[in-house]
Amino acid sequence: MARMLGLMIAWAGAVFWAVGLTRLQPLTEPVGEEVASNNTYWARDLRWMAIVAVAVAFVVAARSSAAGLGRVRAWCLAAGFAVAVAADLVCDRLDVTATIPFTVGAVVVVTAGWLALTRSGPARSARAADPDGARNPAAGPTRAVVLAAAVAAAAMPLAAAIESPTDTEASLDPAAIGVGVLLAVAWLYAMLAATPSRPRTVLAIAMAVVAVVTVVLLRQIAPGTRFGPMSAAGAVMLTLTAPVDWDRREAWWRYPVVLFSALVGYPFTVMLTVLLGMMLPVPAIMTELAGSPPVNGADTDTLYALTGVLTGLVAAWIMRRSRPGQSLDSIPEARAAEPR
C-alpha cells in the first residue's frame, strides 16, 4: 500500500508536469510588446516543484526497496532529476502543446523508472546500504528519507504562495493548490516511511489536515502579503519534520526551540537563496535555455523551485547536525575509528 501511494504521487507529478508544460506555460509567455516581469514564469516553477514531488517519492521508494538506496542509486536519482529538468527546458524551448501524448509519455517514463528502482536487488540489502540506521532500527530514519521530507516541507509553502504579475489568471490558484497538495502528500509519504514503528492512522490524518489546510489558507491571503504567512507555514512544516530524526525518548519541550529556530531560519534561508540567485543568475540562465524572453531589468527572475530545494537541504543538514541524544558512541564511524 505504501509503495502504491508513492507511485500515485509520481504519476500525479508526471501528469501535472505535462499539463503545466503544454497548457499553462503558453499562458505565461509574453506576446507582442509585453515583457517578462516578476513571477511571469510561475508555470515553470510549479512544473519543477512537481518534479521535486516525484523525486521525493522516488527517494523514499528506493530506500524502502530490497536493494536499499546506496550510492549508485542515489547518483541515479540525482541524474534522473537533472535529466527531467533538462527535458523540461528542451520541451519548453520547442513550445510543445500536445497534452495527451506528453502526459502518456511522462507517465510511462515515470512508471518504467519506478519499476527499475524498486525491483528487488540480489546483491545489496537495505541494511547494508544504510549504515546509519538500518543496522539498528531504533536508531531512527535514514538521512535520505529525512532529507526528502525536509525538501517537500520547505517547497510546499512556496508552491502554495506563488504569485504572478497580474494574479488574475484563472488557472493560477488551482495549479498552485494542486502542486502544494502534491508536495504535502509527498511530505506525508516520507514522514510515514521515516516513522514505521509509530501509530500511523492518527499521525497521518493529523499531518494531512495540517498540510492541506495550510495550502488552502495561503491561497486566500491577498497577493503581495503572503511572505509572512508563507514563512510561518514553512516553519511549522519543518518543525513537524524535525522530530522524525529524534530518539522517541526525547522530551517534547524541544518543540518550541525548534519552532523558534524555524521561524527565524526559514525566511532567512529563503531570502538568502533568492539573493544568491540574483548574484549567480541561475534563473535567468534557465529562462534563456528555455527560449523564453528575459525578465526586464527592473525586476528579478526568481526560481522558487530551486529556493525550496536548497532551503530543504539546509534544513535537513541542520536537523542532522543538531539531533538530540546523539553521542559519539552512537555514531558507527566514530566507533570504527576508536583504537582497539
Coordinates of N, CA and C in Angstrom, one line a residue, residues 119-321:
R119 N 12.7 -2.6 -8.0 CA 12.9 -4.1 -8.1 C 13.8 -4.6 -7.1
S120 N 13.6 -5.9 -6.7 CA 14.5 -6.5 -5.7 C 15.9 -6.6 -6.1
G121 N 16.8 -6.2 -5.3 CA 18.2 -6.3 -5.6 C 18.9 -7.5 -5.0
P122 N 19.5 -8.4 -5.8 CA 20.1 -9.6 -5.3 C 21.4 -9.5 -4.5
A123 N 22.1 -8.3 -4.7 CA 23.4 -8.2 -4.0 C 23.3 -7.4 -2.7
R124 N 22.7 -6.2 -2.8 CA 22.8 -5.3 -1.6 C 21.4 -5.3 -1.0
S125 N 21.4 -5.2 0.3 CA 20.2 -5.1 1.1 C 20.1 -3.7 1.6
A126 N 18.9 -3.4 2.1 CA 18.7 -2.0 2.7 C 19.6 -1.9 3.9
R127 N 19.8 -3.0 4.6 CA 20.6 -3.0 5.8 C 22.1 -2.6 5.5
A128 N 22.6 -3.2 4.4 CA 24.0 -2.9 4.0 C 24.1 -1.5 3.4
A129 N 23.0 -1.0 2.8 CA 23.1 0.3 2.1 C 23.0 1.4 3.1
D130 N 22.6 1.2 4.3 CA 22.4 2.4 5.2 C 23.0 2.1 6.5
P131 N 24.3 2.3 6.7 CA 24.9 2.0 8.0 C 24.5 2.9 9.1
D132 N 23.8 4.0 8.8 CA 23.4 4.9 9.9 C 22.2 4.4 10.7
G133 N 21.2 3.8 10.0 CA 20.0 3.4 10.7 C 19.6 2.0 10.5
A134 N 19.9 1.4 9.4 CA 19.3 0.1 9.1 C 19.9 -1.0 10.0
R135 N 21.1 -0.9 10.4 CA 21.7 -1.9 11.3 C 21.0 -1.9 12.7
N136 N 20.5 -0.7 13.0 CA 19.8 -0.6 14.3 C 18.5 0.2 14.0
P137 N 17.4 -0.5 13.8 CA 16.1 0.2 13.5 C 15.7 1.2 14.5
A138 N 16.1 1.0 15.8 CA 15.8 2.0 16.8 C 16.6 3.3 16.7
A139 N 17.6 3.3 15.8 CA 18.4 4.5 15.7 C 17.8 5.6 15.0
G140 N 16.7 5.3 14.3 CA 15.9 6.4 13.6 C 15.9 6.2 12.1
P141 N 15.3 7.1 11.4 CA 15.2 7.1 10.0 C 16.5 7.4 9.3
T142 N 16.6 7.1 8.0 CA 17.8 7.3 7.3 C 17.9 8.8 6.9
R143 N 19.1 9.2 6.5 CA 19.3 10.5 6.1 C 18.5 10.9 4.8
A144 N 18.4 9.9 3.9 CA 17.7 10.2 2.6 C 16.2 10.5 2.8
V145 N 15.6 9.8 3.7 CA 14.2 10.0 3.9 C 13.9 11.3 4.6
V146 N 14.7 11.6 5.6 CA 14.6 12.9 6.3 C 14.9 14.0 5.4
L147 N 15.9 13.9 4.5 CA 16.2 14.9 3.5 C 15.0 15.1 2.6
A148 N 14.4 14.0 2.1 CA 13.2 14.1 1.2 C 12.1 14.8 1.9
A149 N 11.8 14.5 3.1 CA 10.7 15.1 3.9 C 11.0 16.6 4.1
A150 N 12.2 17.0 4.4 CA 12.5 18.4 4.6 C 12.4 19.2 3.3
V151 N 12.8 18.6 2.2 CA 12.7 19.3 0.9 C 11.2 19.6 0.6
A152 N 10.4 18.5 0.7 CA 9.0 18.7 0.5 C 8.3 19.7 1.4
A153 N 8.7 19.7 2.7 CA 8.2 20.6 3.7 C 8.6 22.1 3.3
A154 N 9.8 22.3 2.9 CA 10.3 23.6 2.5 C 9.7 24.1 1.2
A155 N 9.4 23.2 0.3 CA 8.9 23.7 -1.0 C 7.4 23.9 -1.0
M156 N 6.7 23.2 -0.2 CA 5.2 23.2 -0.2 C 4.7 24.7 0.0
P157 N 5.1 25.4 1.0 CA 4.6 26.8 1.2 C 4.9 27.7 0.0
L158 N 6.1 27.5 -0.6 CA 6.5 28.3 -1.8 C 5.6 28.0 -3.0
A159 N 5.2 26.8 -3.1 CA 4.2 26.5 -4.2 C 2.9 27.0 -3.9
A160 N 2.4 26.9 -2.7 CA 1.1 27.4 -2.3 C 1.0 28.9 -2.4
A161 N 2.1 29.6 -2.2 CA 2.0 31.1 -2.1 C 2.5 31.8 -3.4
I162 N 2.7 31.0 -4.4 CA 3.3 31.6 -5.7 C 2.3 32.6 -6.3
E163 N 2.9 33.6 -6.9 CA 2.1 34.7 -7.5 C 2.5 34.9 -8.9
S164 N 1.7 35.7 -9.6 CA 2.0 36.1 -11.0 C 2.0 37.6 -11.1
P165 N 2.4 38.2 -12.3 CA 2.4 39.6 -12.4 C 1.0 40.2 -12.2
T166 N 0.0 39.6 -12.7 CA -1.4 40.1 -12.6 C -2.2 39.5 -11.5
D167 N -1.9 38.2 -11.2 CA -2.7 37.4 -10.3 C -4.2 37.4 -10.7
T168 N -4.4 37.4 -12.0 CA -5.8 37.3 -12.5 C -6.0 36.0 -13.3
E169 N -4.9 35.2 -13.5 CA -5.0 34.0 -14.3 C -6.0 33.0 -13.6
A170 N -6.9 32.5 -14.4 CA -7.9 31.6 -13.9 C -7.3 30.3 -13.4
S171 N -6.2 29.9 -14.0 CA -5.5 28.6 -13.7 C -4.5 28.7 -12.6
L172 N -4.2 29.9 -12.1 CA -3.1 30.1 -11.1 C -3.5 29.4 -9.8
D173 N -4.6 29.8 -9.2 CA -5.0 29.2 -7.9 C -5.1 27.7 -8.0
P174 N -5.8 27.1 -8.9 CA -5.9 25.6 -9.0 C -4.6 25.0 -9.1
A175 N -3.7 25.6 -10.0 CA -2.4 25.0 -10.2 C -1.5 25.0 -8.9
A176 N -1.6 26.2 -8.2 CA -0.8 26.3 -7.0 C -1.3 25.4 -5.9
I177 N -2.6 25.3 -5.8 CA -3.2 24.4 -4.8 C -2.8 23.0 -5.1
G178 N -2.9 22.6 -6.4 CA -2.6 21.2 -6.8 C -1.2 20.8 -6.5
V179 N -0.2 21.7 -6.8 CA 1.2 21.3 -6.6 C 1.4 21.4 -5.1
G180 N 0.8 22.3 -4.4 CA 1.0 22.4 -2.9 C 0.5 21.1 -2.2
V181 N -0.6 20.7 -2.6 CA -1.2 19.4 -2.1 C -0.3 18.2 -2.5
L182 N 0.2 18.2 -3.7 CA 1.0 17.1 -4.2 C 2.3 17.1 -3.3
L183 N 2.9 18.2 -3.0 CA 4.1 18.2 -2.2 C 3.7 17.8 -0.7
A184 N 2.5 18.2 -0.3 CA 2.1 17.8 1.1 C 2.0 16.3 1.2
V185 N 1.4 15.7 0.1 CA 1.3 14.2 0.1 C 2.6 13.6 0.1
A186 N 3.5 14.1 -0.7 CA 4.9 13.6 -0.8 C 5.6 13.7 0.5
W187 N 5.4 14.8 1.2 CA 6.0 15.0 2.6 C 5.4 14.0 3.5
L188 N 4.1 13.8 3.5 CA 3.4 12.8 4.3 C 4.0 11.4 4.0
Y189 N 4.2 11.1 2.8 CA 4.7 9.8 2.4 C 6.1 9.6 3.0
A190 N 6.9 10.6 2.9 CA 8.3 10.5 3.5 C 8.2 10.4 5.0
M191 N 7.3 11.1 5.7 CA 7.2 11.1 7.1 C 6.8 9.7 7.6
L192 N 5.8 9.2 6.9 CA 5.3 7.8 7.4 C 6.4 6.8 7.1
A193 N 7.2 6.9 6.0 CA 8.2 6.0 5.8 C 9.3 6.1 6.8
A194 N 9.5 7.3 7.4 CA 10.6 7.5 8.4 C 10.1 7.1 9.8
T195 N 8.8 6.9 10.0 CA 8.4 6.5 11.3 C 7.5 5.2 11.3
P196 N 8.1 4.1 10.8 CA 7.4 2.9 10.7 C 6.9 2.3 12.0
S197 N 7.5 2.6 13.1 CA 7.1 1.9 14.3 C 6.1 2.7 15.2
R198 N 5.7 3.9 14.6 CA 4.8 4.7 15.4 C 3.4 4.6 14.9
P199 N 2.4 5.0 15.7 CA 1.0 4.9 15.2 C 0.8 5.7 13.9
R200 N 0.3 5.0 12.9 CA 0.2 5.7 11.6 C -1.1 6.4 11.3
T201 N -2.2 5.8 11.7 CA -3.5 6.4 11.3 C -3.7 7.8 11.9
V202 N -3.6 8.0 13.1 CA -3.9 9.3 13.7 C -2.8 10.3 13.3
L203 N -1.6 9.8 13.2 CA -0.5 10.7 12.7 C -0.7 11.2 11.3
A204 N -1.1 10.2 10.5 CA -1.3 10.6 9.0 C -2.4 11.5 8.9
I205 N -3.5 11.3 9.6 CA -4.7 12.2 9.4 C -4.3 13.6 9.9
A206 N -3.7 13.7 11.1 CA -3.3 15.0 11.6 C -2.4 15.8 10.7
M207 N -1.4 15.1 10.2 CA -0.4 15.8 9.3 C -1.0 16.1 8.0
A208 N -1.9 15.3 7.5 CA -2.6 15.6 6.2 C -3.5 16.8 6.3
V209 N -4.2 16.9 7.4 CA -5.1 18.0 7.6 C -4.3 19.3 7.8
V210 N -3.2 19.3 8.5 CA -2.4 20.5 8.7 C -1.8 20.9 7.4
A211 N -1.3 20.0 6.6 CA -0.7 20.4 5.3 C -1.7 20.9 4.3
V212 N -2.8 20.2 4.2 CA -3.8 20.7 3.2 C -4.4 22.0 3.6
V213 N -4.8 22.1 4.8 CA -5.4 23.4 5.3 C -4.4 24.6 5.1
T214 N -3.1 24.3 5.3 CA -2.1 25.3 5.1 C -2.0 25.8 3.7
V215 N -2.1 24.8 2.8 CA -2.0 25.2 1.3 C -3.2 26.0 1.0
V216 N -4.4 25.6 1.4 CA -5.6 26.3 1.0 C -5.7 27.7 1.6
L217 N -5.3 27.8 2.9 CA -5.3 29.1 3.5 C -4.3 30.1 2.9
L218 N -3.2 29.7 2.5 CA -2.2 30.5 1.8 C -2.7 31.2 0.6
R219 N -3.6 30.4 -0.2 CA -4.2 31.0 -1.4 C -5.2 32.0 -1.1
Q220 N -5.7 32.1 0.1 CA -6.8 33.0 0.5 C -6.2 34.4 0.9
I221 N -4.9 34.4 1.1 CA -4.3 35.7 1.5 C -4.0 36.5 0.3
A222 N -4.2 37.8 0.4 CA -4.0 38.7 -0.7 C -2.6 38.7 -1.3
P223 N -2.5 38.7 -2.6 CA -1.1 38.7 -3.2 C -0.3 39.9 -2.7
G224 N 1.0 39.7 -2.5 CA 1.9 40.7 -2.1 C 2.0 40.7 -0.6
T225 N 1.2 40.0 0.1 CA 1.3 39.9 1.6 C 1.5 38.5 2.1
R226 N 1.9 37.6 1.3 CA 2.0 36.2 1.6 C 3.3 35.8 2.2
F227 N 4.3 36.6 2.2 CA 5.6 36.2 2.6 C 5.6 35.8 4.1
G228 N 5.0 36.6 5.0 CA 5.0 36.3 6.4 C 4.2 35.0 6.7
P229 N 3.0 34.9 6.2 CA 2.3 33.6 6.4 C 3.0 32.4 5.8
M230 N 3.6 32.6 4.6 CA 4.3 31.5 4.0 C 5.5 31.1 4.8
S231 N 6.2 32.1 5.4 CA 7.3 31.7 6.3 C 6.9 31.0 7.5
A232 N 5.7 31.4 8.1 CA 5.2 30.7 9.3 C 4.8 29.3 8.9
A233 N 4.2 29.1 7.7 CA 3.8 27.8 7.3 C 5.0 26.9 7.1
G234 N 6.1 27.4 6.5 CA 7.3 26.7 6.3 C 7.9 26.3 7.6
A235 N 7.9 27.2 8.6 CA 8.4 26.9 9.9 C 7.7 25.8 10.6
V236 N 6.3 25.8 10.5 CA 5.5 24.7 11.1 C 5.8 23.4 10.4
M237 N 5.9 23.4 9.1 CA 6.2 22.1 8.4 C 7.5 21.5 8.8
L238 N 8.6 22.4 8.9 CA 9.9 21.9 9.2 C 9.9 21.5 10.7
T239 N 9.1 22.2 11.5 CA 9.1 21.8 13.0 C 8.4 20.4 13.1
L240 N 7.4 20.1 12.3 CA 6.8 18.8 12.3 C 7.7 17.7 11.8
T241 N 8.7 18.2 10.9 CA 9.6 17.2 10.3 C 10.8 16.9 11.2
A242 N 11.2 17.9 11.9 CA 12.4 17.7 12.8 C 12.4 16.5 13.7
P243 N 11.3 16.3 14.5 CA 11.3 15.2 15.4 C 11.4 13.8 14.8
V244 N 11.2 13.7 13.5 CA 11.4 12.4 12.9 C 12.8 11.8 13.1
D245 N 13.7 12.7 13.2 CA 15.1 12.3 13.4 C 15.5 12.3 14.9
W246 N 14.5 12.4 15.8 CA 14.8 12.3 17.2 C 14.6 10.9 17.8
D247 N 15.3 10.6 18.8 CA 15.0 9.4 19.6 C 13.6 9.6 20.3
R248 N 12.8 8.6 20.2 CA 11.4 8.7 20.8 C 11.4 9.1 22.2
R249 N 12.5 8.9 22.9 CA 12.5 9.2 24.4 C 12.8 10.6 24.7
E250 N 13.1 11.4 23.6 CA 13.5 12.8 23.8 C 12.3 13.6 24.4
A251 N 12.5 14.6 25.1 CA 11.5 15.4 25.7 C 10.8 16.3 24.7
W252 N 9.5 16.5 24.8 CA 8.8 17.3 23.8 C 9.0 18.8 24.0
W253 N 9.7 19.2 25.1 CA 9.9 20.6 25.3 C 10.8 21.2 24.2
R254 N 11.5 20.3 23.4 CA 12.3 20.8 22.4 C 11.5 21.5 21.2
Y255 N 10.2 21.2 21.1 CA 9.4 21.7 20.0 C 9.5 23.2 20.0
P256 N 9.2 24.0 21.1 CA 9.3 25.4 21.0 C 10.6 26.0 20.5
V257 N 11.7 25.3 20.9 CA 13.0 25.7 20.4 C 13.2 25.5 18.9
V258 N 12.7 24.4 18.5 CA 12.8 24.1 17.0 C 11.9 25.1 16.2
L259 N 10.7 25.3 16.8 CA 9.8 26.2 16.1 C 10.3 27.6 16.0
F260 N 10.9 28.1 17.1 CA 11.5 29.5 17.1 C 12.7 29.5 16.0
S261 N 13.5 28.5 16.0 CA 14.6 28.4 15.1 C 14.1 28.4 13.6
A262 N 13.0 27.7 13.4 CA 12.5 27.6 12.0 C 11.8 28.9 11.6
L263 N 11.2 29.6 12.6 CA 10.5 30.9 12.3 C 11.6 31.9 11.8
V264 N 12.8 31.8 12.4 CA 13.8 32.7 12.0 C 14.6 32.2 10.8
G265 N 14.9 30.9 10.8 CA 15.7 30.3 9.8 C 15.1 30.1 8.4
Y266 N 13.8 29.8 8.4 CA 13.2 29.5 7.1 C 13.1 30.8 6.2
P267 N 12.6 31.9 6.7 CA 12.6 33.1 5.8 C 14.0 33.6 5.5
F268 N 14.9 33.5 6.5 CA 16.3 33.9 6.2 C 16.9 33.1 5.1
T269 N 16.7 31.8 5.1 CA 17.3 30.9 4.1 C 16.6 31.2 2.8
V270 N 15.3 31.4 2.8 CA 14.6 31.7 1.5 C 15.1 32.9 0.9
M271 N 15.3 34.0 1.7 CA 15.8 35.3 1.2 C 17.2 35.1 0.7
L272 N 18.0 34.3 1.5 CA 19.4 34.1 1.1 C 19.5 33.4 -0.3
T273 N 18.7 32.4 -0.5 CA 18.8 31.7 -1.8 C 18.3 32.6 -2.9
V274 N 17.3 33.4 -2.6 CA 16.9 34.3 -3.7 C 18.0 35.3 -4.0
L275 N 18.7 35.8 -3.0 CA 19.8 36.8 -3.3 C 20.9 36.1 -4.0
L276 N 21.2 34.8 -3.7 CA 22.2 34.1 -4.4 C 21.8 33.9 -5.9
G277 N 20.5 33.7 -6.1 CA 20.0 33.6 -7.5 C 20.2 34.9 -8.2
M278 N 20.2 36.0 -7.5 CA 20.4 37.3 -8.2 C 21.9 37.5 -8.5
M279 N 22.7 37.0 -7.5 CA 24.2 37.2 -7.7 C 24.7 36.2 -8.7
L280 N 24.2 35.0 -8.7 CA 24.6 33.9 -9.6 C 23.3 33.7 -10.5
P281 N 23.1 34.3 -11.6 CA 21.8 34.3 -12.3 C 21.4 33.0 -12.9
V282 N 21.3 32.0 -12.0 CA 20.8 30.7 -12.5 C 19.4 30.8 -13.1
P283 N 18.4 31.4 -12.4 CA 17.1 31.5 -13.0 C 17.1 32.2 -14.4
A284 N 17.9 33.2 -14.6 CA 18.0 33.9 -15.9 C 18.6 33.0 -16.9
I285 N 19.6 32.2 -16.5 CA 20.2 31.2 -17.5 C 19.1 30.2 -17.9
M286 N 18.3 29.7 -16.9 CA 17.3 28.7 -17.2 C 16.3 29.3 -18.2
T287 N 15.9 30.6 -17.9 CA 14.9 31.2 -18.8 C 15.5 31.3 -20.2
E288 N 16.8 31.6 -20.3 CA 17.4 31.7 -21.7 C 17.4 30.3 -22.3
L289 N 17.8 29.3 -21.6 CA 17.8 28.0 -22.1 C 16.5 27.5 -22.6
A290 N 15.4 28.0 -21.9 CA 14.1 27.6 -22.3 C 13.6 28.4 -23.5
G291 N 14.3 29.3 -23.9 CA 13.9 30.1 -25.1 C 12.9 31.1 -24.8
S292 N 12.7 31.5 -23.5 CA 11.7 32.5 -23.1 C 12.3 33.9 -23.0
P293 N 11.5 34.9 -23.3 CA 12.0 36.3 -23.1 C 12.6 36.6 -21.7
P294 N 13.7 37.3 -21.6 CA 14.2 37.5 -20.3 C 13.4 38.5 -19.5
V295 N 13.5 38.5 -18.2 CA 12.8 39.4 -17.3 C 13.4 40.8 -17.4
N296 N 12.6 41.8 -17.5 CA 13.1 43.1 -17.6 C 14.0 43.5 -16.5
G297 N 14.9 44.5 -16.7 CA 16.0 44.8 -15.8 C 15.5 45.4 -14.5
A298 N 14.3 45.9 -14.4 CA 13.7 46.5 -13.2 C 13.2 45.4 -12.2
D299 N 13.0 44.2 -12.7 CA 12.5 43.1 -11.9 C 13.6 42.0 -11.8
T300 N 13.2 40.9 -11.1 CA 14.1 39.8 -10.8 C 13.5 38.5 -11.3
D301 N 14.3 37.8 -12.0 CA 14.0 36.4 -12.4 C 14.3 35.5 -11.2
T302 N 13.3 34.9 -10.6 CA 13.5 34.1 -9.4 C 12.9 32.7 -9.7
L303 N 13.7 31.7 -9.3 CA 13.2 30.3 -9.4 C 12.9 29.7 -8.1
Y304 N 11.7 29.7 -7.7 CA 11.3 29.3 -6.4 C 11.4 27.8 -6.1
A305 N 11.4 27.1 -7.2 CA 11.6 25.6 -7.0 C 13.0 25.3 -6.5
L306 N 14.0 26.1 -7.1 CA 15.4 25.9 -6.6 C 15.5 26.4 -5.2
T307 N 14.8 27.5 -4.9 CA 14.8 28.0 -3.5 C 14.3 27.0 -2.5
G308 N 13.2 26.3 -2.9 CA 12.6 25.3 -2.0 C 13.6 24.1 -1.8
V309 N 14.2 23.7 -2.8 CA 15.1 22.6 -2.7 C 16.3 22.9 -1.8
L310 N 16.9 24.1 -2.1 CA 18.1 24.5 -1.3 C 17.7 24.7 0.2
T311 N 16.6 25.3 0.4 CA 16.1 25.5 1.8 C 15.9 24.2 2.5
G312 N 15.3 23.3 1.8 CA 15.1 21.9 2.4 C 16.4 21.2 2.7
L313 N 17.3 21.3 1.8 CA 18.6 20.7 2.0 C 19.3 21.3 3.3
V314 N 19.3 22.6 3.4 CA 19.9 23.3 4.5 C 19.2 22.9 5.8
A315 N 17.9 22.8 5.8 CA 17.1 22.4 7.0 C 17.5 21.0 7.4
A316 N 17.6 20.1 6.4 CA 17.9 18.7 6.7 C 19.3 18.6 7.3
W317 N 20.2 19.3 6.8 CA 21.6 19.3 7.3 C 21.6 19.8 8.8
I318 N 20.9 20.9 9.0 CA 20.8 21.4 10.4 C 20.1 20.4 11.3
M319 N 19.1 19.7 10.9 CA 18.4 18.7 11.7 C 19.3 17.6 12.1
R320 N 20.1 17.2 11.1 CA 21.0 16.0 11.4 C 22.1 16.4 12.3
R321 N 22.7 17.6 12.1 CA 23.8 18.1 13.0 C 23.3 18.3 14.4

